[in-house]
PDB file of C-alpha atoms and ligand atoms in Angstrom:
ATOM      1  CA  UNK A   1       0.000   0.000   0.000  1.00 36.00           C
ATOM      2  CA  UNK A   2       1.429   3.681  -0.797  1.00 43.00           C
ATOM      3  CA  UNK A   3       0.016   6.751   0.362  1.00 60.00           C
ATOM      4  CA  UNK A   4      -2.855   7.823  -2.086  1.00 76.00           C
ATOM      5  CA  UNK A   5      -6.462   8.107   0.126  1.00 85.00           C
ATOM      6  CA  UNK A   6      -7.696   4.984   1.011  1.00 90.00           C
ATOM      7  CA  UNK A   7     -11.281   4.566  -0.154  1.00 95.00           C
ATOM      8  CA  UNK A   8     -13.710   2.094   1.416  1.00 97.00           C
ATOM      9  CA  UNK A   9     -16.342   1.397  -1.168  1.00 98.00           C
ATOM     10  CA  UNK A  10     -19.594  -0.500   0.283  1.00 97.00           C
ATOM     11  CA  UNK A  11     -21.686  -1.833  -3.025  1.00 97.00           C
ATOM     12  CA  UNK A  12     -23.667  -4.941  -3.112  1.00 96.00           C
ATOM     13  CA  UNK A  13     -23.734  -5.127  -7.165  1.00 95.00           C
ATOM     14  CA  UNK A  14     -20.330  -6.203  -8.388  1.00 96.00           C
ATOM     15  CA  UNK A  15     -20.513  -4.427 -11.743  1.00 94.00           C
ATOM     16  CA  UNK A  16     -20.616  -0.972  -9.984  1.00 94.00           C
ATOM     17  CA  UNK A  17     -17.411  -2.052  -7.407  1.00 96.00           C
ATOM     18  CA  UNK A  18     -15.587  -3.007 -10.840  1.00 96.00           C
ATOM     19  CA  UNK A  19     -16.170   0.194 -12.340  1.00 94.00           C
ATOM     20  CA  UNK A  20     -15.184   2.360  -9.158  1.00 95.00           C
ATOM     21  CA  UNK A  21     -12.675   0.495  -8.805  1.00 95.00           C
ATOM     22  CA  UNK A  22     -11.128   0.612 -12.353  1.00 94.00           C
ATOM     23  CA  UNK A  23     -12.003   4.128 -11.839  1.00 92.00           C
ATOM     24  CA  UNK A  24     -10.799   5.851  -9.102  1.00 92.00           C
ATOM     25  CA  UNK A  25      -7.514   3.455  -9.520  1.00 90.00           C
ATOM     26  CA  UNK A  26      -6.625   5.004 -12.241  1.00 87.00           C
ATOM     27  CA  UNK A  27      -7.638   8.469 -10.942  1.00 84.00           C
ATOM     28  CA  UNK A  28      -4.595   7.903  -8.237  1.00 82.00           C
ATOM     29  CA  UNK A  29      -6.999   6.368  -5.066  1.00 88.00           C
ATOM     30  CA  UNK A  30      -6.805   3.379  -3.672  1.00 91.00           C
ATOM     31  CA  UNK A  31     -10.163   1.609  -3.365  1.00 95.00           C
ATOM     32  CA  UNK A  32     -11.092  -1.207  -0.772  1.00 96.00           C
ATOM     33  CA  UNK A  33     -14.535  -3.134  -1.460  1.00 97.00           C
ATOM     34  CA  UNK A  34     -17.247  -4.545   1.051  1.00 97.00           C
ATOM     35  CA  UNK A  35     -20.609  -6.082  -0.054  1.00 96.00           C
ATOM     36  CA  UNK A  36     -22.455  -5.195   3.046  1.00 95.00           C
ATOM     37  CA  UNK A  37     -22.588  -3.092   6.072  1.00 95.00           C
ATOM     38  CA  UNK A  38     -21.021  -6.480   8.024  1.00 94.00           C
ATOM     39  CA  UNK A  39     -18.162  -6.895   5.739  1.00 95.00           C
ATOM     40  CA  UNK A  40     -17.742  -3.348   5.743  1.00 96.00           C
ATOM     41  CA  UNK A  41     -17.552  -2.774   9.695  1.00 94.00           C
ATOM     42  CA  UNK A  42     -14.824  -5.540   9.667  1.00 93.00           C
ATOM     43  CA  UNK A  43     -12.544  -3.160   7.164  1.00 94.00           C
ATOM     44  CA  UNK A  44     -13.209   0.129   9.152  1.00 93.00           C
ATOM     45  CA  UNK A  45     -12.200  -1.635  12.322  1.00 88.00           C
ATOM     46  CA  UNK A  46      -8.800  -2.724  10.796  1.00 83.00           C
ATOM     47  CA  UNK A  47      -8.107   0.695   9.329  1.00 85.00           C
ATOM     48  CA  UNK A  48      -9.859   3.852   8.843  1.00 89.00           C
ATOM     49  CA  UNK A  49     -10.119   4.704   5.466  1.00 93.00           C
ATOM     50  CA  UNK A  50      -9.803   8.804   4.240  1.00 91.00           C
ATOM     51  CA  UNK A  51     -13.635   8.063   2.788  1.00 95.00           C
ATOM     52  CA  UNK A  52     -16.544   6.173   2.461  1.00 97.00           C
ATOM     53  CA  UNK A  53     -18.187   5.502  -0.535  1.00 97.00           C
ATOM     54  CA  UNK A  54     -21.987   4.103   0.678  1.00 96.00           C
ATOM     55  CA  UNK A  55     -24.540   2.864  -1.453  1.00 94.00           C
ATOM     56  CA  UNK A  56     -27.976   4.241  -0.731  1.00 90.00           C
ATOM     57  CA  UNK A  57     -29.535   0.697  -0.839  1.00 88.00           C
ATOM     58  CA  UNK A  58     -27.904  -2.675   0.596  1.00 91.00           C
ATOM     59  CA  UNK A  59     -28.992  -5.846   1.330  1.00 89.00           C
ATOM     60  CA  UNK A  60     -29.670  -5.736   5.293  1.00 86.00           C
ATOM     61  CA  UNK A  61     -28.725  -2.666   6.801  1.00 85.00           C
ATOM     62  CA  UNK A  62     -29.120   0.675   4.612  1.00 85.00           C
ATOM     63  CA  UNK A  63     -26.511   2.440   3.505  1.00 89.00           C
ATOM     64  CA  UNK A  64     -28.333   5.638   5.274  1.00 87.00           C
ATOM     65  CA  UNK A  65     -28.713   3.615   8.419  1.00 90.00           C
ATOM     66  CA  UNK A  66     -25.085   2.557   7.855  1.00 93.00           C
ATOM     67  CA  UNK A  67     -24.056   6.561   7.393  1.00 93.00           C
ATOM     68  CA  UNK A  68     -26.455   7.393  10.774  1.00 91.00           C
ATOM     69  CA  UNK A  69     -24.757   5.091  13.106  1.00 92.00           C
ATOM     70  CA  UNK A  70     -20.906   5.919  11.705  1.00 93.00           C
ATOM     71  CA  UNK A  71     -21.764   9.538  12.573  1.00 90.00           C
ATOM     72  CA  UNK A  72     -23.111   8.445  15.970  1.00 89.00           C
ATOM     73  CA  UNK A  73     -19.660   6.512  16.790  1.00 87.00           C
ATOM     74  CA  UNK A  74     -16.827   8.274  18.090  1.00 82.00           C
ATOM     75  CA  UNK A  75     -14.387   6.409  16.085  1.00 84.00           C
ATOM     76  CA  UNK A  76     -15.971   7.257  12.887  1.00 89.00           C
ATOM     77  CA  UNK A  77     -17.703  10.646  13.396  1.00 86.00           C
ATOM     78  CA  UNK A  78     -15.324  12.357  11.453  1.00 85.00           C
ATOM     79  CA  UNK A  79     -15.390   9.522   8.353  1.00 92.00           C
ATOM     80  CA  UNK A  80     -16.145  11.352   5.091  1.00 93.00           C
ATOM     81  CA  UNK A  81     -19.621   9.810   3.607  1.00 94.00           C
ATOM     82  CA  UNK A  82     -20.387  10.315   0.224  1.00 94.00           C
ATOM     83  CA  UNK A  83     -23.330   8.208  -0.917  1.00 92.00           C
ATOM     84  CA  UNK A  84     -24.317   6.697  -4.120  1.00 92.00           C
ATOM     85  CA  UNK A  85     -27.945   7.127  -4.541  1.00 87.00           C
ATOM     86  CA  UNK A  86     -30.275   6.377  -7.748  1.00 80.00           C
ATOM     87  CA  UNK A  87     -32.659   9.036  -9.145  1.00 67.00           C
ATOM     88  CA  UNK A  88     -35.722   7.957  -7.245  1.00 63.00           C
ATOM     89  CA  UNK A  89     -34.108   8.436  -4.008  1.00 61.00           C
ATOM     90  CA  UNK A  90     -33.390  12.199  -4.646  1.00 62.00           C
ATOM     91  CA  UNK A  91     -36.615  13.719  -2.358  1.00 63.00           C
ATOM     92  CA  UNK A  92     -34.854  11.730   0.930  1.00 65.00           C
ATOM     93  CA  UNK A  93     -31.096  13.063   0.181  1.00 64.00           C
ATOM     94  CA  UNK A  94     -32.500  16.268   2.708  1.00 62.00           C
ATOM     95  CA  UNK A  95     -32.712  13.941   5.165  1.00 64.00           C
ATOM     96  CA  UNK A  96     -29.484  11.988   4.482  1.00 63.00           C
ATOM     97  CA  UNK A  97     -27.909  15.898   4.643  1.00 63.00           C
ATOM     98  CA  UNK A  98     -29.061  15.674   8.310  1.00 64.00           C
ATOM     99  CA  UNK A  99     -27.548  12.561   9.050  1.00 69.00           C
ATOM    100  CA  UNK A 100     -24.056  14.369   8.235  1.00 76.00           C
ATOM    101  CA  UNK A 101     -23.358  12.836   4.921  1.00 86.00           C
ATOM    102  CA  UNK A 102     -20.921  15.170   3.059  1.00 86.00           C
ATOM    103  CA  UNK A 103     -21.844  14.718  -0.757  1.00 87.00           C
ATOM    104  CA  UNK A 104     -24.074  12.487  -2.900  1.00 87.00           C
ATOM    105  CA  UNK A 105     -23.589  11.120  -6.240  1.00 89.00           C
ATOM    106  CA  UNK A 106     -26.637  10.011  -8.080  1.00 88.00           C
ATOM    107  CA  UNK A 107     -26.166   6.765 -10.235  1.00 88.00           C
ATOM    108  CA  UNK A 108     -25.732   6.888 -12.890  1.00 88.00           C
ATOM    109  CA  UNK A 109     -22.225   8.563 -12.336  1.00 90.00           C
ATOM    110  CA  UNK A 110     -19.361   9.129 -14.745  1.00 91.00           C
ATOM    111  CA  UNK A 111     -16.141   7.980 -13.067  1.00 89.00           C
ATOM    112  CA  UNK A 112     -14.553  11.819 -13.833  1.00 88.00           C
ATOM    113  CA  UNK A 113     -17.745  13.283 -11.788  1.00 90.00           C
ATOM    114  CA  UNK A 114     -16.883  10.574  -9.209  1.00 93.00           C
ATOM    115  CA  UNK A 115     -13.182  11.494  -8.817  1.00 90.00           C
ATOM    116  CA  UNK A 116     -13.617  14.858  -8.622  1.00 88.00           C
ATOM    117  CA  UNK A 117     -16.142  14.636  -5.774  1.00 90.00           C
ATOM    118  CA  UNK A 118     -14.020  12.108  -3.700  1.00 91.00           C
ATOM    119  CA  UNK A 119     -11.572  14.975  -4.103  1.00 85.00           C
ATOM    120  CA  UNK A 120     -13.220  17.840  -3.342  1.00 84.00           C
ATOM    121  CA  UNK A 121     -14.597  16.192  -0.172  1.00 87.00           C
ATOM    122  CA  UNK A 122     -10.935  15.134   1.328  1.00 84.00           C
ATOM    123  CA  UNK A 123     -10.092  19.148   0.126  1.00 77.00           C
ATOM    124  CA  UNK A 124     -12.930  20.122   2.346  1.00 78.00           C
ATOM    125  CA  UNK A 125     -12.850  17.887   5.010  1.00 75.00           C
ATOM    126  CA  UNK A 126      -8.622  17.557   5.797  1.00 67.00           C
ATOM    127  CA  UNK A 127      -7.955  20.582   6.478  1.00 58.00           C
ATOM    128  CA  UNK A 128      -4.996  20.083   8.378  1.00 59.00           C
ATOM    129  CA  UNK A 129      -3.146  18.632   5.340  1.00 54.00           C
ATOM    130  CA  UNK A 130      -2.911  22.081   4.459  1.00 49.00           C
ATOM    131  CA  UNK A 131       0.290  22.371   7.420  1.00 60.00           C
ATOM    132  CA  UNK A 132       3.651  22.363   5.841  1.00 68.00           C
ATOM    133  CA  UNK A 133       5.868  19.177   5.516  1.00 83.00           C
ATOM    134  CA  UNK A 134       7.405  17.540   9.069  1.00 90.00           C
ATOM    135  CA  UNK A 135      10.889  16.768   9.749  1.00 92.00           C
ATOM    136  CA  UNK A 136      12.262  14.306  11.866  1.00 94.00           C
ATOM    137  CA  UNK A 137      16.040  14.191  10.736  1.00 93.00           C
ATOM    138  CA  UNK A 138      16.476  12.558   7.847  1.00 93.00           C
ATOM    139  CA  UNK A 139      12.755  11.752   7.727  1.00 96.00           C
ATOM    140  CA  UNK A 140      10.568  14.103   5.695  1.00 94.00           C
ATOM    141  CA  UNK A 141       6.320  13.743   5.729  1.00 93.00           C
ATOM    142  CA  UNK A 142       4.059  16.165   3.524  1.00 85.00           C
ATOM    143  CA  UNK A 143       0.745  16.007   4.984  1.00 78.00           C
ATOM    144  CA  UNK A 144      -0.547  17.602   1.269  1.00 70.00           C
ATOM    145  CA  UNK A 145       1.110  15.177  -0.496  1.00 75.00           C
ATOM    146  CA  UNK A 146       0.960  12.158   1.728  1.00 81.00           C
ATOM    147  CA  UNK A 147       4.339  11.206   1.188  1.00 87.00           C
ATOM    148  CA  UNK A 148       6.446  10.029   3.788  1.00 94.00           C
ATOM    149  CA  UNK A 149      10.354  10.097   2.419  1.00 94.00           C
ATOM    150  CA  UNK A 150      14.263   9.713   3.567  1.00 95.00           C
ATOM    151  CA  UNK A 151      16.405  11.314   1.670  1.00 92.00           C
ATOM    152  CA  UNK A 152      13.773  11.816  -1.092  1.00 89.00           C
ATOM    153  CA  UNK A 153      12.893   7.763  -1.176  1.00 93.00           C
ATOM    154  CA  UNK A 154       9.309   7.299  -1.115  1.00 93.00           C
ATOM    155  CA  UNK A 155       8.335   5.116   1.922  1.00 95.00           C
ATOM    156  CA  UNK A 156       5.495   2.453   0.956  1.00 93.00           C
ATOM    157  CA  UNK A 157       2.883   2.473   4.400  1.00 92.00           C
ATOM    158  CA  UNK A 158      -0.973   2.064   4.876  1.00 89.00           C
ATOM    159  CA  UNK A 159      -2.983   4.829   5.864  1.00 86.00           C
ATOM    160  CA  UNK A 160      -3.144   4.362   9.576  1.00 88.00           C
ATOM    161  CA  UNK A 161       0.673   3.872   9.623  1.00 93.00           C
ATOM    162  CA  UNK A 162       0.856   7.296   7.724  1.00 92.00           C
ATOM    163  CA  UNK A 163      -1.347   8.864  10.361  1.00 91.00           C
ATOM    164  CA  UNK A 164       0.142   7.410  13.047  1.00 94.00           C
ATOM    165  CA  UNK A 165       3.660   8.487  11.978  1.00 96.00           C
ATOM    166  CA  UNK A 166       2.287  12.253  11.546  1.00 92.00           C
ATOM    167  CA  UNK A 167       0.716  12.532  14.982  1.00 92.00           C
ATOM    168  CA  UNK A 168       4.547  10.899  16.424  1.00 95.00           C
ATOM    169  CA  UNK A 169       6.020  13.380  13.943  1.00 94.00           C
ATOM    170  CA  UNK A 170       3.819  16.738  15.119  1.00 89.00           C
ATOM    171  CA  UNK A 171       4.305  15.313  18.981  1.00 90.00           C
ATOM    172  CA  UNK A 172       7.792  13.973  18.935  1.00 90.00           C
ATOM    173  CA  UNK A 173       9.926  13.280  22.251  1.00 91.00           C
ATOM    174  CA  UNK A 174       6.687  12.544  24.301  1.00 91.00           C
ATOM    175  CA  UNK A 175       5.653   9.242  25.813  1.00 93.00           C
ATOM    176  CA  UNK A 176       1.978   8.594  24.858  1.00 93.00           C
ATOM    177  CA  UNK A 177       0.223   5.221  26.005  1.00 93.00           C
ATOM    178  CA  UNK A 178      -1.720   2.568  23.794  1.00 92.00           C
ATOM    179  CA  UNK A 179      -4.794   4.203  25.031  1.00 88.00           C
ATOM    180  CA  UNK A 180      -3.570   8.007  24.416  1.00 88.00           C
ATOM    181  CA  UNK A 181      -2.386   6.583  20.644  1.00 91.00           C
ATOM    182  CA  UNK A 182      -5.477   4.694  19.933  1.00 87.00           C
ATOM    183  CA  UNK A 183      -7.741   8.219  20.995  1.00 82.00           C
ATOM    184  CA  UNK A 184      -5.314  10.617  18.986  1.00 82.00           C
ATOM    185  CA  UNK A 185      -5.007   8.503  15.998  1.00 87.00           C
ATOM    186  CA  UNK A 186      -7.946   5.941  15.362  1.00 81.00           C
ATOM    187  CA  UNK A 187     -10.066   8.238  18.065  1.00 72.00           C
ATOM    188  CA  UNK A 188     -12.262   6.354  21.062  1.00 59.00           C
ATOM    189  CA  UNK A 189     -14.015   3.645  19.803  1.00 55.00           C
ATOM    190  CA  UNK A 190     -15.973   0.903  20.586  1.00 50.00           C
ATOM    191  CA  UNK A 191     -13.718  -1.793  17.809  1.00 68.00           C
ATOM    192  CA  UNK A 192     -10.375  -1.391  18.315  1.00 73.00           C
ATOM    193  CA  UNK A 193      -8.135  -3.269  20.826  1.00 79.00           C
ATOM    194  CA  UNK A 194      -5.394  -1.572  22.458  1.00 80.00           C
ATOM    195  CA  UNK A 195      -3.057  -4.466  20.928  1.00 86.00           C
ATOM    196  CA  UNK A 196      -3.697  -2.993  17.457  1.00 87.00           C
ATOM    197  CA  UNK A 197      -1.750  -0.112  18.238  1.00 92.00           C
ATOM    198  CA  UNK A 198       1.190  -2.427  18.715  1.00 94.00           C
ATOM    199  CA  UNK A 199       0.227  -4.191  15.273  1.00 93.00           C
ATOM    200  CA  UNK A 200       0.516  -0.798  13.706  1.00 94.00           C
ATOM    201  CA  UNK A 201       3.656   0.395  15.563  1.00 97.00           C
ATOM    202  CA  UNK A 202       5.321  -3.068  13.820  1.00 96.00           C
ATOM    203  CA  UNK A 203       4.545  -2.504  10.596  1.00 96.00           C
ATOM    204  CA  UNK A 204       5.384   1.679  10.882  1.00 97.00           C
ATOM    205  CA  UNK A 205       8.643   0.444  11.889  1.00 97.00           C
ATOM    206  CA  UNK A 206       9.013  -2.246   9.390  1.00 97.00           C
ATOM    207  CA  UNK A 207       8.045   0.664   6.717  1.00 97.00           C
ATOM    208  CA  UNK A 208      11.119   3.286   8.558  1.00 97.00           C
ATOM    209  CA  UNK A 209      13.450  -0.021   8.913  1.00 96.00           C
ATOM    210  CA  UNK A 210      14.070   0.096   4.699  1.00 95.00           C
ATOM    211  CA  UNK A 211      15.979   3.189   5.949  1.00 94.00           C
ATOM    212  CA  UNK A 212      17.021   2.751   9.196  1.00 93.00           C
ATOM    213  CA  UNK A 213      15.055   5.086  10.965  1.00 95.00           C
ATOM    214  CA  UNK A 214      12.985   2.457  12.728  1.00 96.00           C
ATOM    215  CA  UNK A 215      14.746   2.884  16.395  1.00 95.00           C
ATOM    216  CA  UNK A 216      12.856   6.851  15.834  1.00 96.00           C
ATOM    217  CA  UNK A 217       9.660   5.082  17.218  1.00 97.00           C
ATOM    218  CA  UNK A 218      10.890   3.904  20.704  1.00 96.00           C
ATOM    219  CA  UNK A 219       9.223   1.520  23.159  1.00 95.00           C
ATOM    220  CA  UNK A 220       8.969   2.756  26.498  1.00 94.00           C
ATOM    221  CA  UNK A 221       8.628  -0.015  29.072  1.00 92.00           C
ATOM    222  CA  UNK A 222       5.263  -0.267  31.057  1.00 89.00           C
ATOM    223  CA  UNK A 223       4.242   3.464  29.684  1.00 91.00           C
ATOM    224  CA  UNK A 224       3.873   3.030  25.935  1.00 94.00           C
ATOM    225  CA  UNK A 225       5.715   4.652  22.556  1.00 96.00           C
ATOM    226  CA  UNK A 226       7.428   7.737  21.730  1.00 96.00           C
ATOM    227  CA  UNK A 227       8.716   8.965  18.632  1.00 96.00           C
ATOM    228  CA  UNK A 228      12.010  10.692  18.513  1.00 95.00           C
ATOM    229  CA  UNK A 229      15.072  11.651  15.825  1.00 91.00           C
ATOM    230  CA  UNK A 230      17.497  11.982  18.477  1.00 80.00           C
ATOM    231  CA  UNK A 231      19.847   8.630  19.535  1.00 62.00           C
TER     232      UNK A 231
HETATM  233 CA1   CA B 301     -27.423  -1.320  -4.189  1.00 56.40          CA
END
């Protein structure tokens, strides 16, 4: 995984995933499919994707019902929600509006329209992308860009290693516990064990290890982690 925004897609009929897929892959975005609102809940659990992309109707649970409760949940209240919605549906998008959905995108949809409203949204709703690039010694992260480099070389991490590394980069030389890390950086939640922050921490190391900045993100015996460039 690299550092384009990570898209979770929730679309019960497989010729629309294929097309978004196809799609937005080729617009730069990298796109993770669910079926249902159950398969779905298992992906945003492992990692919180930039945005959701939520059908309007699913099998089961609704995708409006879906958007309702995300909004309700701390861990997900801030998710971007734009929903795919067919023509018919158009008089209850005030409604969906309410529920905190950011955009809609009625089907059909060309995959241009598409991109450029996945975009817009992340414009709109990461604003603090706009802060200049971080440094940690040799370690360079552009929050606009969503690059994380050394010495120019691209590092390859998912998105929660990417946010996880800016929040150690913006609060460097600080001890923060599981429980601290897991409110900054996934937020409180009702799905996430404190034993996936140190699932995380492994693989943002393994990612820094290519170029030997891995000992930056130090363990600190019976307190927790803390990031720091100095030896
Ligand atoms: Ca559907």
């Amino acid at each position: 995984m690299g550092n384009k925004p990570d898209i979770l897609l929730v679309e019960d009929e497989p010729a629309i995933r294929e097309m978004v897929q196809f799609s937005l892959g080729r617009a730069g975005l990298q796109v993770r499919e669910a079926e249902d609102v159950k398969t779905a809940q298992a992906l945003l659990a492992d990692n919180l994707p930039d945005l959701l992309l939520l059908d309007w109707m699913l099998p089961g649970m609704s995708g409006m019902d879906f958007a309702r409760r995300l909004k309700r949940e701390e861990y997900t209240r801030a998710l971007p929600i734009i929903m795919l919605t067919a023509r018919s549906d158009e008089n209850d998008r005030v409604g969906g509006l309410d529920a905190g959905v950011d955009d809609y995108v009625v089907k059909p949809f060309s995959p241009r329209e598409l991109a450029a409203r996945i975009r817009a949204v992340l414009r709109r709703t990461r604003p603090d992308e706009a802060e200049g690039p971080l440094k940690a010694g040799e370690l360079e992260l552009d929050p606009l860009t969503h690059r994380a480099t050394v010495r120019g070389n691209a590092l390859e991490m998912g998105p929660t290693e990417f946010r996880l590394l800016r929040f150690f980069m913006s609060h460097s030389d600080r001890v923060y516990s599981r429980g601290q890390l897991l409110d900054k950086v996934w937020g409180q939640n009702a799905f996430v064990e404190d034993r996936t922050v140190d699932v995380h921490i492994l693989r943002l190391r393994k990612a820094l290890g290519i170029y030997g900045c891995d000992r930056m993100v130090q363990t600190v015996r019976g307190a927790g982690y803390r990031f720091s460039a100095k030896d």
